[in-house]
Coordinates of C-alpha atoms in Angstrom, one line a residue:
M1 CA 157.6 -62.0 80.8
L2 CA 154.0 -60.8 80.1
R3 CA 153.7 -60.0 83.8
S4 CA 156.6 -57.5 83.5
V5 CA 155.1 -55.9 80.4
F6 CA 152.1 -54.5 82.2
A7 CA 152.6 -54.9 85.9
S8 CA 154.2 -51.5 86.4
A9 CA 151.7 -49.8 84.1
L10 CA 148.6 -51.3 85.6
R11 CA 149.3 -50.8 89.3
A12 CA 147.6 -47.4 89.4
Q13 CA 143.8 -47.5 89.6
A14 CA 142.0 -46.8 86.3
K15 CA 141.5 -43.1 85.7
P16 CA 138.1 -41.8 86.7
L17 CA 135.6 -41.2 84.0
A18 CA 135.3 -37.6 82.9
A19 CA 132.4 -35.7 84.6
A20 CA 129.2 -35.5 82.7
S21 CA 128.3 -32.1 81.4
R22 CA 125.3 -30.4 79.8
L23 CA 125.3 -28.2 76.8
P24 CA 123.9 -24.8 77.7
R25 CA 120.3 -24.2 76.7
T26 CA 119.9 -21.7 73.8
R27 CA 117.0 -20.2 71.9
M28 CA 117.5 -21.8 68.6
S29 CA 115.3 -23.0 65.9
V30 CA 115.5 -26.7 65.0
R31 CA 116.4 -25.6 61.5
Q32 CA 119.6 -24.0 62.8
F33 CA 121.0 -27.3 63.9
N34 CA 123.4 -29.1 61.5
S35 CA 125.1 -32.5 61.5
T36 CA 128.6 -31.2 62.1
P37 CA 130.0 -33.0 65.2
V38 CA 131.0 -30.9 68.1
F39 CA 133.9 -32.3 70.2
R40 CA 134.3 -31.2 73.8
D41 CA 137.2 -32.1 76.0
D42 CA 134.8 -32.5 79.0
A43 CA 132.4 -34.7 77.1
T44 CA 131.2 -37.9 78.9
P45 CA 133.1 -40.9 77.3
S46 CA 131.2 -43.8 75.8
L47 CA 130.8 -47.1 77.7
L48 CA 133.4 -48.6 75.3
T49 CA 136.1 -45.9 76.1
L50 CA 138.9 -47.5 78.0
S51 CA 141.8 -46.1 80.0
E52 CA 145.3 -46.7 78.8
E53 CA 145.8 -49.3 81.5
E54 CA 142.6 -51.1 80.5
E55 CA 143.6 -51.1 76.8
M56 CA 147.0 -52.5 77.7
M57 CA 145.4 -55.2 79.9
R58 CA 143.0 -56.2 77.1
D59 CA 145.8 -56.4 74.5
V60 CA 148.1 -58.4 76.7
V61 CA 145.4 -60.9 77.5
A62 CA 144.4 -61.2 73.8
R63 CA 148.0 -62.1 73.0
F64 CA 148.2 -64.6 75.9
A65 CA 145.0 -66.2 74.8
R66 CA 146.1 -66.5 71.2
D67 CA 149.7 -67.6 71.9
V68 CA 149.4 -69.7 75.0
V69 CA 145.8 -70.9 75.4
Q70 CA 144.6 -71.4 71.8
P71 CA 147.1 -74.2 70.9
K72 CA 145.9 -76.2 74.0
V73 CA 142.1 -75.7 73.8
S74 CA 141.2 -78.9 71.9
E75 CA 143.5 -81.1 73.9
M76 CA 142.3 -79.7 77.3
D77 CA 138.7 -80.2 76.2
E78 CA 139.2 -83.8 75.1
S79 CA 141.1 -84.7 78.2
E80 CA 138.9 -82.7 80.5
Q81 CA 142.0 -81.3 82.2
M82 CA 143.3 -77.8 82.6
D83 CA 146.9 -77.7 81.4
P84 CA 149.1 -76.7 84.4
A85 CA 151.2 -74.6 82.0
V86 CA 148.1 -72.5 81.3
I87 CA 147.5 -71.9 85.0
R88 CA 151.1 -71.1 85.5
G89 CA 151.0 -68.7 82.6
L90 CA 148.0 -66.9 84.1
F91 CA 149.9 -66.3 87.3
D92 CA 153.1 -65.3 85.6
S93 CA 151.2 -62.8 83.4
G94 CA 149.7 -61.1 86.4
L95 CA 146.1 -62.1 85.5
M96 CA 145.3 -63.7 88.8
G97 CA 145.4 -60.6 91.0
V98 CA 143.9 -58.0 88.7
E99 CA 142.4 -55.8 91.4
T100 CA 144.7 -56.9 94.2
P101 CA 146.9 -54.1 95.6
A102 CA 150.4 -53.8 94.3
E103 CA 151.9 -54.2 97.8
L104 CA 150.2 -57.6 98.0
G105 CA 151.5 -58.8 94.6
G106 CA 148.6 -57.7 92.4
A107 CA 148.2 -55.4 89.4
E108 CA 146.0 -53.0 91.3
A109 CA 143.9 -52.4 88.2
S110 CA 140.2 -51.5 87.8
F111 CA 137.2 -53.9 88.0
L112 CA 136.6 -53.3 84.4
S113 CA 140.1 -54.5 83.7
A114 CA 139.1 -57.8 85.4
I115 CA 136.0 -58.0 83.2
L116 CA 138.1 -57.4 80.1
V117 CA 140.4 -60.2 81.1
I118 CA 137.5 -62.6 81.4
E119 CA 136.0 -61.5 78.1
E120 CA 139.2 -61.9 76.1
L121 CA 140.0 -65.3 77.5
A122 CA 136.5 -66.5 76.7
K123 CA 136.9 -65.6 73.1
V124 CA 139.4 -68.4 72.9
D125 CA 138.4 -70.8 75.7
P126 CA 135.5 -70.2 78.2
S127 CA 137.0 -72.9 80.5
V128 CA 140.2 -70.8 81.1
S129 CA 138.0 -67.7 81.4
V130 CA 135.9 -69.1 84.2
L131 CA 138.9 -70.3 86.1
C132 CA 140.3 -66.8 86.0
D133 CA 136.9 -65.3 86.7
V134 CA 136.1 -67.2 89.9
H135 CA 139.6 -66.6 91.2
N136 CA 139.4 -62.8 90.6
T137 CA 135.8 -61.7 91.0
L138 CA 134.8 -64.1 93.8
V139 CA 137.8 -65.3 95.8
N140 CA 140.1 -62.3 95.6
T141 CA 137.3 -59.9 96.1
V142 CA 136.0 -61.7 99.2
F143 CA 139.5 -61.4 100.8
R144 CA 139.9 -57.7 99.8
T145 CA 136.5 -56.7 100.9
Y146 CA 135.9 -58.8 104.1
G147 CA 139.2 -60.2 105.1
S148 CA 141.1 -59.1 108.2
D149 CA 144.5 -57.5 107.7
H150 CA 146.1 -60.8 108.8
L151 CA 144.1 -62.8 106.2
K152 CA 144.8 -60.3 103.4
T153 CA 148.5 -60.2 104.1
K154 CA 148.7 -64.0 104.4
Y155 CA 146.6 -65.1 101.4
L156 CA 146.4 -62.4 98.8
P157 CA 150.1 -62.6 97.8
Q158 CA 149.7 -66.3 97.4
L159 CA 146.6 -65.9 95.3
S160 CA 148.5 -63.5 93.1
A161 CA 151.6 -65.6 92.8
D162 CA 150.8 -69.3 92.5
K163 CA 147.8 -70.6 94.5
L164 CA 144.4 -71.1 92.9
G165 CA 141.3 -70.3 94.9
C166 CA 137.7 -71.6 94.8
F167 CA 134.3 -70.5 96.2
C168 CA 132.4 -73.3 98.1
L169 CA 128.8 -72.4 98.6
S170 CA 126.5 -74.8 96.6
E171 CA 125.4 -78.2 98.0
A172 CA 123.2 -81.0 96.9
A173 CA 120.2 -79.5 98.7
S174 CA 121.1 -75.8 98.2
G175 CA 121.4 -74.6 94.7
S176 CA 119.3 -71.5 93.9
D177 CA 118.2 -71.7 97.6
A178 CA 121.8 -71.2 98.7
F179 CA 121.0 -70.6 102.3
A180 CA 119.6 -74.1 102.8
L181 CA 123.2 -75.4 103.1
Q182 CA 123.8 -78.3 105.5
T183 CA 127.6 -78.0 106.1
R184 CA 128.3 -77.5 109.8
A185 CA 131.1 -75.7 111.7
T186 CA 131.4 -76.5 115.4
R187 CA 133.7 -74.4 117.7
D188 CA 136.4 -76.5 119.5
G189 CA 138.8 -74.3 121.4
D190 CA 140.8 -72.2 119.0
H191 CA 139.5 -74.1 116.0
Y192 CA 136.2 -74.8 114.1
V193 CA 135.5 -78.3 113.0
L194 CA 133.8 -78.5 109.6
N195 CA 131.7 -81.4 108.5
G196 CA 129.6 -81.6 105.3
S197 CA 129.9 -81.6 101.6
K198 CA 129.8 -79.2 98.6
M199 CA 128.9 -79.6 95.0
W200 CA 129.5 -77.9 91.7
I201 CA 132.7 -76.2 92.9
T202 CA 134.7 -74.6 90.1
N203 CA 138.5 -74.8 90.3
S204 CA 138.4 -77.3 93.1
A205 CA 140.6 -80.0 91.5
E206 CA 143.5 -77.5 91.3
A207 CA 142.7 -75.1 94.1
E208 CA 144.9 -74.7 97.2
V209 CA 142.6 -72.1 99.0
F210 CA 138.9 -72.8 99.6
L211 CA 136.3 -70.3 100.8
V212 CA 133.9 -72.6 102.5
F213 CA 130.4 -71.5 103.8
A214 CA 129.2 -73.4 106.8
N215 CA 126.6 -72.9 109.5
V216 CA 127.9 -72.4 113.1
D217 CA 124.4 -72.3 114.6
P218 CA 121.6 -74.0 112.6
S219 CA 119.0 -72.6 115.1
K220 CA 119.7 -69.2 113.7
G221 CA 119.0 -70.3 110.1
Y222 CA 120.9 -68.3 107.5
K223 CA 122.2 -66.0 110.2
G224 CA 124.5 -68.8 111.4
I225 CA 126.3 -69.0 108.0
T226 CA 129.9 -68.2 108.2
C227 CA 132.8 -68.0 105.7
F228 CA 136.0 -70.0 106.4
V229 CA 139.4 -69.9 104.7
V230 CA 140.4 -73.6 104.3
E231 CA 143.6 -74.8 102.9
R232 CA 143.7 -78.1 100.9
D233 CA 146.2 -79.7 103.4
M234 CA 143.7 -79.1 106.3
G235 CA 141.9 -82.2 105.0
V236 CA 139.7 -81.1 102.0
K237 CA 138.8 -84.2 99.9
I238 CA 137.8 -84.4 96.3
A239 CA 134.8 -86.8 96.4
K240 CA 134.0 -86.7 92.7
K241 CA 135.0 -84.8 89.5
E242 CA 132.0 -84.1 87.3
K243 CA 131.9 -85.0 83.6
K244 CA 130.2 -82.1 81.9
L245 CA 128.6 -81.1 78.6
G246 CA 130.8 -78.0 78.3
I247 CA 133.7 -76.0 79.9
R248 CA 135.2 -79.5 80.3
A249 CA 138.8 -78.3 81.1
S250 CA 137.4 -76.3 84.0
S251 CA 137.2 -78.6 87.0
T252 CA 133.9 -79.0 88.8
C253 CA 133.9 -81.3 91.8
Q254 CA 132.1 -82.5 94.8
L255 CA 134.0 -81.9 98.0
A256 CA 133.9 -83.6 101.4
F257 CA 134.8 -82.1 104.8
D258 CA 135.2 -84.7 107.5
D259 CA 136.3 -83.2 110.8
V260 CA 138.3 -80.6 109.0
R261 CA 139.9 -78.4 111.7
V262 CA 140.2 -74.7 110.8
P263 CA 141.8 -72.1 113.0
V264 CA 139.5 -69.5 114.4
E265 CA 141.6 -66.8 112.8
N266 CA 140.5 -68.2 109.4
V267 CA 137.0 -67.0 109.8
L268 CA 136.6 -64.5 107.0
G269 CA 134.4 -61.6 108.0
E270 CA 132.2 -61.9 111.0
V271 CA 130.7 -65.1 112.4
G272 CA 127.2 -65.4 111.2
K273 CA 127.6 -62.9 108.4
G274 CA 128.5 -65.4 105.6
Y275 CA 125.1 -65.0 104.0
K276 CA 125.8 -61.3 103.5
I277 CA 129.2 -62.1 101.9
A278 CA 127.6 -64.6 99.5
I279 CA 124.8 -62.3 98.4
E280 CA 127.0 -59.3 97.7
I281 CA 129.8 -61.2 96.1
L282 CA 127.6 -63.2 93.7
N283 CA 126.1 -59.9 92.4
E284 CA 129.6 -59.0 91.4
G285 CA 130.4 -62.4 90.1
R286 CA 127.4 -62.2 87.7
I287 CA 129.1 -59.5 85.8
G288 CA 132.0 -61.8 85.4
I289 CA 129.8 -64.5 83.9
A290 CA 128.2 -61.9 81.7
A291 CA 131.7 -61.1 80.4
Q292 CA 132.5 -64.8 79.9
M293 CA 129.3 -65.3 77.8
L294 CA 130.0 -62.1 75.9
G295 CA 133.5 -63.3 75.0
L296 CA 132.1 -66.7 74.0
A297 CA 129.6 -65.1 71.7
Q298 CA 132.2 -62.9 70.1
G299 CA 134.6 -65.8 69.8
A300 CA 132.0 -67.9 68.0
F301 CA 131.0 -65.0 65.7
D302 CA 134.7 -64.2 64.9
N303 CA 135.4 -67.8 64.0
A304 CA 132.4 -68.1 61.7
M305 CA 132.2 -64.8 59.8
P306 CA 135.3 -65.2 57.5
Y307 CA 133.8 -68.5 56.2
L308 CA 130.8 -66.6 55.0
F309 CA 132.9 -64.7 52.5
Q310 CA 135.0 -67.6 51.4
R311 CA 132.3 -70.2 50.8
K312 CA 130.3 -69.9 47.6
Q313 CA 127.1 -71.5 46.5
F314 CA 125.3 -70.8 43.3
N315 CA 128.3 -68.7 42.3
T316 CA 127.6 -66.3 45.2
R317 CA 129.4 -65.9 48.6
I318 CA 127.0 -67.2 51.2
G319 CA 127.6 -64.0 53.2
D320 CA 126.1 -62.0 50.4
F321 CA 122.7 -63.6 50.5
Q322 CA 120.2 -61.3 52.1
G323 CA 118.8 -64.0 54.4
M324 CA 122.3 -64.6 55.7
Q325 CA 123.0 -60.8 56.0
H326 CA 120.0 -60.4 58.2
Q327 CA 121.1 -63.2 60.5
Y328 CA 124.7 -62.0 61.1
A329 CA 123.6 -58.3 61.4
Q330 CA 121.1 -59.4 64.1
I331 CA 123.7 -61.4 66.0
A332 CA 126.3 -58.6 65.8
T333 CA 123.7 -56.2 67.2
E334 CA 122.9 -58.5 70.1
I335 CA 126.6 -59.0 70.9
E336 CA 127.0 -55.2 71.0
A337 CA 124.0 -54.8 73.3
A338 CA 125.4 -57.5 75.6
R339 CA 128.7 -55.7 75.7
L340 CA 127.0 -52.4 76.7
L341 CA 125.0 -54.0 79.4
T342 CA 128.1 -55.8 80.8
Y343 CA 130.4 -52.8 80.7
N344 CA 127.7 -50.6 82.2
A345 CA 127.2 -52.9 85.1
A346 CA 131.0 -53.1 85.6
R347 CA 131.4 -49.3 85.5
L348 CA 128.6 -48.9 88.1
K349 CA 130.3 -51.4 90.3
G350 CA 133.6 -49.7 89.9
E351 CA 132.1 -46.3 90.8
G352 CA 130.6 -47.7 94.0
K353 CA 127.0 -47.2 92.7
P354 CA 124.1 -49.7 92.9
F355 CA 124.5 -52.4 90.2
T356 CA 122.6 -55.5 91.3
K357 CA 119.8 -55.0 88.8
Q358 CA 122.2 -54.2 86.0
A359 CA 124.4 -57.2 86.8
A360 CA 121.3 -59.5 86.6
M361 CA 120.3 -57.9 83.3
A362 CA 123.8 -58.3 81.9
K363 CA 124.2 -62.0 82.9
L364 CA 120.7 -62.9 81.7
Y365 CA 121.0 -61.2 78.3
A366 CA 124.7 -62.2 77.6
S367 CA 123.9 -65.9 78.3
Q368 CA 121.0 -65.7 75.9
V369 CA 123.1 -64.0 73.2
A370 CA 125.9 -66.6 73.7
E371 CA 123.4 -69.4 73.0
R372 CA 122.0 -67.7 69.9
A373 CA 125.4 -66.6 68.5
S374 CA 127.1 -70.0 69.0
S375 CA 124.1 -71.9 67.5
R376 CA 124.0 -69.6 64.5
A377 CA 127.7 -69.9 64.0
V378 CA 127.5 -73.7 63.8
E379 CA 124.6 -73.4 61.3
W380 CA 126.5 -70.8 59.1
M381 CA 129.4 -73.2 58.7
G382 CA 127.1 -76.2 57.9
G383 CA 128.6 -79.7 58.3
L384 CA 132.0 -78.2 59.0
G385 CA 130.7 -76.3 62.0
F386 CA 129.3 -79.6 63.4
T387 CA 132.7 -81.2 63.5
R388 CA 135.2 -81.1 66.3
E389 CA 137.9 -79.8 63.9
L390 CA 136.7 -76.3 64.5
P391 CA 135.9 -74.6 67.9
L392 CA 132.3 -73.8 67.1
E393 CA 130.8 -77.0 68.5
K394 CA 132.7 -76.4 71.7
F395 CA 131.4 -72.8 72.0
Y396 CA 128.0 -74.2 71.5
R397 CA 128.5 -76.8 74.3
D398 CA 130.2 -74.2 76.6
C399 CA 127.4 -71.6 76.3
K400 CA 124.7 -73.6 78.1
I401 CA 126.3 -73.2 81.6
G402 CA 125.8 -69.4 81.4
A403 CA 122.1 -69.8 82.0
I404 CA 122.8 -72.0 85.1
Y405 CA 125.7 -71.0 87.3
E406 CA 126.0 -68.0 89.6
G407 CA 122.3 -67.7 89.5
T408 CA 120.0 -69.3 86.9
S409 CA 118.2 -67.2 84.3
N410 CA 115.0 -67.5 86.3
I411 CA 116.8 -66.1 89.4
Q412 CA 118.0 -63.2 87.3
L413 CA 114.5 -62.5 86.0
Q414 CA 113.2 -62.7 89.6
T415 CA 115.9 -60.2 90.7
I416 CA 115.1 -57.8 87.9
A417 CA 111.4 -58.0 88.6
K418 CA 111.9 -57.3 92.3
F419 CA 113.7 -54.0 91.5
L420 CA 111.1 -53.0 88.9
T421 CA 108.3 -53.8 91.3
K422 CA 109.9 -51.6 94.0
E423 CA 110.6 -48.8 91.5
Y424 CA 107.0 -48.6 90.1
Q425 CA 105.1 -49.3 93.3
E426 CA 106.8 -46.3 94.9

């Protein structure tokens, strides 16, 4: 039902931002200025200004998270299993093809809409958020950007309707050094034969469509890396499901590929250009992780704050103590700063402008804020925050992954430093 609520309204692309304008220069004494606000129809909107479609998307996702996800969060975390009903609900609500064109079954919404979806889900459960994030910002985007018409027509409708996707890049020997991967693809007539293994693959326990990176010619180094579309029934094996500190309901598995035969037509993009796909798509994915960490921080903050004005010590609400006021004012400011960084990176990407540095900054800072916010939230609620009766300890466990996956914090710092070096050397 939720899908029908916004599917028709969200199929148009998000409206362009209003053009920036400058006020005319005038000869005026500083004393002549006053504090009366001047409103202009052509004024540049703030980063937090959303289109009607984006507002609708955010509101629908918030309701879905509250009504469908929240009652299942604790059970899914304890069992370390994603409830199939939640995955089904994400598809039925149109949240698994946010940017996918309407004619291929998607909502045809903006990239910022996808970021809002990830953020809203993370306020309730970062595990569900990352499932949706990887599917939208990595898998769907690779198909839309690099796929042939045949692959788009075949797979995007499935990925919008009922088949979960995953992105298979990391291996035991290739984490931050992603291009050290050892999985091989050998041409055999009208097929490639894949042999190797992958690690840390999100969504892999439930996925039906796997984007697998393998090297067709190791002598060429990273220029032999190629992306293949592999279906589960082609022979993908789950070697091991990891037991994790946080985001437990999100599956993370080791995969084995033993003589898996993949049709030549399932090469996604050009042979030998998989490295380019991986680099470019992970830059976009980092904005998704920033949104996940932003939502997590906001979720922890929202869960803890009411308690500060209910609990009294020494006949005073603990939220009224100056020491406590300084703490939550600081965290609120940091969350707002993380939101601005994340939305700015998302808008730059949506406008087709360079965004790699901004994406790295957003992911780095949002992951740091998520750690501080969730840690503070546990402390603010004292012993109660330390129990599993409340979601705060889960937010605290879930936040740590933000500094690790889709590029560690050190990798983000290195990326930012490279851009700064180039800017200031020139």
